[in-house]
DNA sequence: CGGGATCCTACTCGATACTG
DNA sequence: CAGTATCGAGTAGGATCCCG
């Protein structure tokens, strides 16, 4: 079985003190970035922004995600309190996911970053091309 | 990714577009996130915000980073045009790193995210504890 | 001092098959 | 429908050695 809490959380003291002092200590940043910096989390959050969705709907809206990774991602987000999971006692089963209030507050910062990425990507690509050409 | 914020109902998520068809804005988000979503990039960017720094200074300000990972991270950031690398022809050698203008524009969004992470982390930890206790 | 080269472990992720 | 179980490939990242 794949443990849900597979995060080691062993190097908690690595961030104490000096680093990232201009933005406060980076303690939570590492943990949060490890979670939403993975392959699917931000994508799930963005998709859930439109409202409550079923598992299969999420899968359809996120092309390329496997059943396993969607399940794992949703479990992690649920554990972190960013997403709620509601199971309806029906046949066939129906499970719906929705952003929590906390999850909703991530939308703003995530948007800021996403817009930066879109705006900066042409220059990044150009820089890569220039760099690769020099080598 | 504008859709993360208030998305026009007529416009599909940039993420979706990137997955469904590999052209358009969303493609950059995946690439950029893959780069700065790694273990050290954001930390290096944040540290370089204070100004030009030598390799060894960076290593001291970022506890836990190995020589190899710092080198790799800096090379990637340099390739993407976010950081400049200046080698001074001296003995012993001196190499200094500095944010480019493009790299500097990342500070804003990164700060927004970092502040969210710091603010949300207590609630995330609480949610994790509650989740783990229910299981 | 600032790396490059090498080896190695642990984890991520995908594919597939099975189930209540 | 919405998962779980299992396997295997690929890779991020750490440790160590050496070099200009």
PDB file of N, CA and C in Angstrom, chain B residues 41-105:
ATOM      1  N   UNK B  41      15.197  25.959  -6.238  1.00  0.00           N
ATOM      2  CA  UNK B  41      15.192  27.141  -7.098  1.00  0.00           C
ATOM      3  C   UNK B  41      14.606  28.364  -6.423  1.00  0.00           C
ATOM      4  N   UNK B  42      13.421  28.230  -5.852  1.00  0.00           N
ATOM      5  CA  UNK B  42      12.790  29.390  -5.234  1.00  0.00           C
ATOM      6  C   UNK B  42      13.631  29.923  -4.095  1.00  0.00           C
ATOM      7  N   UNK B  43      14.268  29.019  -3.401  1.00  0.00           N
ATOM      8  CA  UNK B  43      15.113  29.412  -2.280  1.00  0.00           C
ATOM      9  C   UNK B  43      16.318  30.206  -2.761  1.00  0.00           C
ATOM     10  N   UNK B  44      16.893  29.783  -3.873  1.00  0.00           N
ATOM     11  CA  UNK B  44      18.024  30.514  -4.452  1.00  0.00           C
ATOM     12  C   UNK B  44      17.577  31.893  -4.907  1.00  0.00           C
ATOM     13  N   UNK B  45      16.448  31.947  -5.587  1.00  0.00           N
ATOM     14  CA  UNK B  45      15.911  33.235  -6.034  1.00  0.00           C
ATOM     15  C   UNK B  45      15.707  34.172  -4.852  1.00  0.00           C
ATOM     16  N   UNK B  46      15.092  33.662  -3.817  1.00  0.00           N
ATOM     17  CA  UNK B  46      14.817  34.485  -2.643  1.00  0.00           C
ATOM     18  C   UNK B  46      16.112  34.976  -2.013  1.00  0.00           C
ATOM     19  N   UNK B  47      17.105  34.114  -1.978  1.00  0.00           N
ATOM     20  CA  UNK B  47      18.377  34.502  -1.368  1.00  0.00           C
ATOM     21  C   UNK B  47      19.094  35.546  -2.208  1.00  0.00           C
ATOM     22  N   UNK B  48      18.984  35.426  -3.518  1.00  0.00           N
ATOM     23  CA  UNK B  48      19.653  36.372  -4.405  1.00  0.00           C
ATOM     24  C   UNK B  48      18.945  37.723  -4.454  1.00  0.00           C
ATOM     25  N   UNK B  49      17.773  37.785  -3.860  1.00  0.00           N
ATOM     26  CA  UNK B  49      17.061  39.063  -3.853  1.00  0.00           C
ATOM     27  C   UNK B  49      17.874  40.120  -3.126  1.00  0.00           C
ATOM     28  N   UNK B  50      18.681  39.685  -2.171  1.00  0.00           N
ATOM     29  CA  UNK B  50      19.461  40.663  -1.401  1.00  0.00           C
ATOM     30  C   UNK B  50      20.633  41.218  -2.194  1.00  0.00           C
ATOM     31  N   UNK B  51      20.912  40.656  -3.335  1.00  0.00           N
ATOM     32  CA  UNK B  51      21.989  41.178  -4.160  1.00  0.00           C
ATOM     33  C   UNK B  51      22.931  40.101  -4.645  1.00  0.00           C
ATOM     34  N   UNK B  52      24.018  40.521  -5.270  1.00  0.00           N
ATOM     35  CA  UNK B  52      24.989  39.608  -5.851  1.00  0.00           C
ATOM     36  C   UNK B  52      25.682  38.794  -4.752  1.00  0.00           C
ATOM     37  N   UNK B  53      25.826  37.503  -5.013  1.00  0.00           N
ATOM     38  CA  UNK B  53      26.435  36.626  -4.008  1.00  0.00           C
ATOM     39  C   UNK B  53      27.360  35.621  -4.670  1.00  0.00           C
ATOM     40  N   UNK B  54      28.377  35.234  -3.932  1.00  0.00           N
ATOM     41  CA  UNK B  54      29.292  34.188  -4.414  1.00  0.00           C
ATOM     42  C   UNK B  54      28.680  32.820  -4.177  1.00  0.00           C
ATOM     43  N   UNK B  55      29.268  31.848  -4.848  1.00  0.00           N
ATOM     44  CA  UNK B  55      28.781  30.477  -4.716  1.00  0.00           C
ATOM     45  C   UNK B  55      28.785  30.038  -3.255  1.00  0.00           C
ATOM     46  N   UNK B  56      29.906  30.267  -2.603  1.00  0.00           N
ATOM     47  CA  UNK B  56      30.021  29.807  -1.222  1.00  0.00           C
ATOM     48  C   UNK B  56      29.089  30.573  -0.285  1.00  0.00           C
ATOM     49  N   UNK B  57      28.833  31.830  -0.613  1.00  0.00           N
ATOM     50  CA  UNK B  57      27.893  32.604   0.202  1.00  0.00           C
ATOM     51  C   UNK B  57      26.477  32.048   0.063  1.00  0.00           C
ATOM     52  N   UNK B  58      26.139  31.707  -1.175  1.00  0.00           N
ATOM     53  CA  UNK B  58      24.833  31.102  -1.396  1.00  0.00           C
ATOM     54  C   UNK B  58      24.691  29.816  -0.583  1.00  0.00           C
ATOM     55  N   UNK B  59      25.755  29.045  -0.617  1.00  0.00           N
ATOM     56  CA  UNK B  59      25.696  27.760   0.074  1.00  0.00           C
ATOM     57  C   UNK B  59      25.519  27.957   1.584  1.00  0.00           C
ATOM     58  N   UNK B  60      26.139  29.003   2.100  1.00  0.00           N
ATOM     59  CA  UNK B  60      25.997  29.263   3.536  1.00  0.00           C
ATOM     60  C   UNK B  60      24.599  29.763   3.882  1.00  0.00           C
ATOM     61  N   UNK B  61      24.018  30.536   2.972  1.00  0.00           N
ATOM     62  CA  UNK B  61      22.700  31.101   3.252  1.00  0.00           C
ATOM     63  C   UNK B  61      21.580  30.092   3.041  1.00  0.00           C
ATOM     64  N   UNK B  62      21.884  28.979   2.402  1.00  0.00           N
ATOM     65  CA  UNK B  62      20.861  27.976   2.116  1.00  0.00           C
ATOM     66  C   UNK B  62      21.263  26.667   2.782  1.00  0.00           C
ATOM     67  N   UNK B  63      21.010  26.542   4.053  1.00  0.00           N
ATOM     68  CA  UNK B  63      21.435  25.351   4.780  1.00  0.00           C
ATOM     69  C   UNK B  63      20.811  24.091   4.189  1.00  0.00           C
ATOM     70  N   UNK B  64      21.610  23.080   4.048  1.00  0.00           N
ATOM     71  CA  UNK B  64      21.092  21.799   3.598  1.00  0.00           C
ATOM     72  C   UNK B  64      21.322  21.530   2.118  1.00  0.00           C
ATOM     73  N   UNK B  65      21.658  22.562   1.367  1.00  0.00           N
ATOM     74  CA  UNK B  65      21.857  22.328  -0.060  1.00  0.00           C
ATOM     75  C   UNK B  65      23.249  21.735  -0.286  1.00  0.00           C
ATOM     76  N   UNK B  66      23.299  20.732  -1.119  1.00  0.00           N
ATOM     77  CA  UNK B  66      24.590  20.126  -1.448  1.00  0.00           C
ATOM     78  C   UNK B  66      25.258  20.931  -2.547  1.00  0.00           C
ATOM     79  N   UNK B  67      26.560  20.766  -2.651  1.00  0.00           N
ATOM     80  CA  UNK B  67      27.322  21.465  -3.681  1.00  0.00           C
ATOM     81  C   UNK B  67      26.768  21.150  -5.070  1.00  0.00           C
ATOM     82  N   UNK B  68      26.483  19.909  -5.265  1.00  0.00           N
ATOM     83  CA  UNK B  68      25.999  19.481  -6.576  1.00  0.00           C
ATOM     84  C   UNK B  68      24.646  20.101  -6.912  1.00  0.00           C
ATOM     85  N   UNK B  69      23.733  20.082  -5.953  1.00  0.00           N
ATOM     86  CA  UNK B  69      22.400  20.614  -6.229  1.00  0.00           C
ATOM     87  C   UNK B  69      22.426  22.129  -6.409  1.00  0.00           C
ATOM     88  N   UNK B  70      23.284  22.799  -5.655  1.00  0.00           N
ATOM     89  CA  UNK B  70      23.383  24.248  -5.839  1.00  0.00           C
ATOM     90  C   UNK B  70      23.922  24.565  -7.227  1.00  0.00           C
ATOM     91  N   UNK B  71      24.915  23.831  -7.643  1.00  0.00           N
ATOM     92  CA  UNK B  71      25.461  24.022  -8.991  1.00  0.00           C
ATOM     93  C   UNK B  71      24.398  23.761 -10.053  1.00  0.00           C
ATOM     94  N   UNK B  72      23.714  22.642  -9.939  1.00  0.00           N
ATOM     95  CA  UNK B  72      22.695  22.298 -10.924  1.00  0.00           C
ATOM     96  C   UNK B  72      21.579  23.343 -10.965  1.00  0.00           C
ATOM     97  N   UNK B  73      21.131  23.747  -9.788  1.00  0.00           N
ATOM     98  CA  UNK B  73      20.051  24.727  -9.717  1.00  0.00           C
ATOM     99  C   UNK B  73      20.469  26.042 -10.366  1.00  0.00           C
ATOM    100  N   UNK B  74      21.684  26.480 -10.057  1.00  0.00           N
ATOM    101  CA  UNK B  74      22.166  27.739 -10.632  1.00  0.00           C
ATOM    102  C   UNK B  74      22.308  27.637 -12.151  1.00  0.00           C
ATOM    103  N   UNK B  75      22.753  26.487 -12.631  1.00  0.00           N
ATOM    104  CA  UNK B  75      22.871  26.308 -14.079  1.00  0.00           C
ATOM    105  C   UNK B  75      21.517  26.383 -14.753  1.00  0.00           C
ATOM    106  N   UNK B  76      20.532  25.762 -14.142  1.00  0.00           N
ATOM    107  CA  UNK B  76      19.193  25.798 -14.715  1.00  0.00           C
ATOM    108  C   UNK B  76      18.642  27.220 -14.733  1.00  0.00           C
ATOM    109  N   UNK B  77      18.840  27.918 -13.620  1.00  0.00           N
ATOM    110  CA  UNK B  77      18.337  29.291 -13.535  1.00  0.00           C
ATOM    111  C   UNK B  77      19.067  30.196 -14.520  1.00  0.00           C
ATOM    112  N   UNK B  78      20.347  29.921 -14.697  1.00  0.00           N
ATOM    113  CA  UNK B  78      21.115  30.712 -15.661  1.00  0.00           C
ATOM    114  C   UNK B  78      20.622  30.442 -17.079  1.00  0.00           C
ATOM    115  N   UNK B  79      20.377  29.179 -17.355  1.00  0.00           N
ATOM    116  CA  UNK B  79      19.895  28.811 -18.688  1.00  0.00           C
ATOM    117  C   UNK B  79      18.546  29.457 -18.990  1.00  0.00           C
ATOM    118  N   UNK B  80      17.723  29.573 -17.963  1.00  0.00           N
ATOM    119  CA  UNK B  80      16.401  30.164 -18.161  1.00  0.00           C
ATOM    120  C   UNK B  80      16.432  31.692 -18.135  1.00  0.00           C
ATOM    121  N   UNK B  81      17.620  32.248 -17.968  1.00  0.00           N
ATOM    122  CA  UNK B  81      17.727  33.700 -18.001  1.00  0.00           C
ATOM    123  C   UNK B  81      17.249  34.378 -16.736  1.00  0.00           C
ATOM    124  N   UNK B  82      17.213  33.666 -15.641  1.00  0.00           N
ATOM    125  CA  UNK B  82      16.750  34.260 -14.379  1.00  0.00           C
ATOM    126  C   UNK B  82      17.911  34.714 -13.512  1.00  0.00           C
ATOM    127  N   UNK B  83      19.093  34.207 -13.815  1.00  0.00           N
ATOM    128  CA  UNK B  83      20.270  34.484 -12.989  1.00  0.00           C
ATOM    129  C   UNK B  83      21.479  34.648 -13.904  1.00  0.00           C
ATOM    130  N   UNK B  84      22.352  35.574 -13.556  1.00  0.00           N
ATOM    131  CA  UNK B  84      23.600  35.700 -14.309  1.00  0.00           C
ATOM    132  C   UNK B  84      24.745  35.105 -13.499  1.00  0.00           C
ATOM    133  N   UNK B  85      25.696  34.562 -14.228  1.00  0.00           N
ATOM    134  CA  UNK B  85      26.863  33.949 -13.608  1.00  0.00           C
ATOM    135  C   UNK B  85      28.094  34.699 -14.115  1.00  0.00           C
ATOM    136  N   UNK B  86      28.864  35.258 -13.180  1.00  0.00           N
ATOM    137  CA  UNK B  86      30.030  36.050 -13.552  1.00  0.00           C
ATOM    138  C   UNK B  86      31.282  35.428 -12.941  1.00  0.00           C
ATOM    139  N   UNK B  87      32.190  35.014 -13.809  1.00  0.00           N
ATOM    140  CA  UNK B  87      33.440  34.409 -13.358  1.00  0.00           C
ATOM    141  C   UNK B  87      34.539  35.461 -13.401  1.00  0.00           C
ATOM    142  N   UNK B  88      35.181  35.700 -12.274  1.00  0.00           N
ATOM    143  CA  UNK B  88      36.293  36.637 -12.223  1.00  0.00           C
ATOM    144  C   UNK B  88      37.599  35.870 -12.366  1.00  0.00           C
ATOM    145  N   UNK B  89      38.430  36.329 -13.306  1.00  0.00           N
ATOM    146  CA  UNK B  89      39.690  35.631 -13.591  1.00  0.00           C
ATOM    147  C   UNK B  89      40.696  35.936 -12.492  1.00  0.00           C
ATOM    148  N   UNK B  90      40.566  35.256 -11.394  1.00  0.00           N
ATOM    149  CA  UNK B  90      41.456  35.455 -10.263  1.00  0.00           C
ATOM    150  C   UNK B  90      41.887  34.107  -9.706  1.00  0.00           C
ATOM    151  N   UNK B  91      42.884  34.195  -8.817  1.00  0.00           N
ATOM    152  CA  UNK B  91      43.249  33.003  -8.070  1.00  0.00           C
ATOM    153  C   UNK B  91      43.269  33.352  -6.588  1.00  0.00           C
ATOM    154  N   UNK B  92      42.435  32.720  -5.792  1.00  0.00           N
ATOM    155  CA  UNK B  92      41.483  31.660  -6.153  1.00  0.00           C
ATOM    156  C   UNK B  92      40.286  32.220  -6.918  1.00  0.00           C
ATOM    157  N   UNK B  93      39.635  31.390  -7.684  1.00  0.00           N
ATOM    158  CA  UNK B  93      38.526  31.845  -8.528  1.00  0.00           C
ATOM    159  C   UNK B  93      37.379  32.424  -7.699  1.00  0.00           C
ATOM    160  N   UNK B  94      36.703  33.389  -8.304  1.00  0.00           N
ATOM    161  CA  UNK B  94      35.546  33.989  -7.654  1.00  0.00           C
ATOM    162  C   UNK B  94      34.404  34.019  -8.661  1.00  0.00           C
ATOM    163  N   UNK B  95      33.298  33.439  -8.289  1.00  0.00           N
ATOM    164  CA  UNK B  95      32.127  33.387  -9.166  1.00  0.00           C
ATOM    165  C   UNK B  95      30.958  34.011  -8.441  1.00  0.00           C
ATOM    166  N   UNK B  96      30.321  34.962  -9.094  1.00  0.00           N
ATOM    167  CA  UNK B  96      29.212  35.658  -8.459  1.00  0.00           C
ATOM    168  C   UNK B  96      27.929  35.461  -9.256  1.00  0.00           C
ATOM    169  N   UNK B  97      26.842  35.353  -8.517  1.00  0.00           N
ATOM    170  CA  UNK B  97      25.533  35.170  -9.127  1.00  0.00           C
ATOM    171  C   UNK B  97      24.637  36.343  -8.758  1.00  0.00           C
ATOM    172  N   UNK B  98      23.780  36.680  -9.724  1.00  0.00           N
ATOM    173  CA  UNK B  98      22.904  37.821  -9.506  1.00  0.00           C
ATOM    174  C   UNK B  98      21.608  37.598 -10.282  1.00  0.00           C
ATOM    175  N   UNK B  99      20.521  38.105  -9.736  1.00  0.00           N
ATOM    176  CA  UNK B  99      19.248  38.017 -10.441  1.00  0.00           C
ATOM    177  C   UNK B  99      19.278  38.888 -11.691  1.00  0.00           C
ATOM    178  N   UNK B 100      18.723  38.387 -12.772  1.00  0.00           N
ATOM    179  CA  UNK B 100      18.509  39.224 -13.944  1.00  0.00           C
ATOM    180  C   UNK B 100      17.240  40.051 -13.730  1.00  0.00           C
ATOM    181  N   UNK B 101      16.961  40.946 -14.678  1.00  0.00           N
ATOM    182  CA  UNK B 101      15.708  41.693 -14.588  1.00  0.00           C
ATOM    183  C   UNK B 101      14.526  40.729 -14.603  1.00  0.00           C
ATOM    184  N   UNK B 102      14.619  39.760 -15.495  1.00  0.00           N
ATOM    185  CA  UNK B 102      13.542  38.772 -15.582  1.00  0.00           C
ATOM    186  C   UNK B 102      13.401  38.010 -14.263  1.00  0.00           C
ATOM    187  N   UNK B 103      14.526  37.613 -13.709  1.00  0.00           N
ATOM    188  CA  UNK B 103      14.490  36.920 -12.426  1.00  0.00           C
ATOM    189  C   UNK B 103      13.885  37.777 -11.341  1.00  0.00           C
ATOM    190  N   UNK B 104      14.155  39.067 -11.391  1.00  0.00           N
ATOM    191  CA  UNK B 104      13.605  39.976 -10.392  1.00  0.00           C
ATOM    192  C   UNK B 104      12.094  40.063 -10.445  1.00  0.00           C
ATOM    193  N   UNK B 105      11.540  39.895 -11.648  1.00  0.00           N
ATOM    194  CA  UNK B 105      10.081  39.987 -11.764  1.00  0.00           C
ATOM    195  C   UNK B 105       9.386  38.794 -11.121  1.00  0.00           C
TER     196      UNK B 105
END
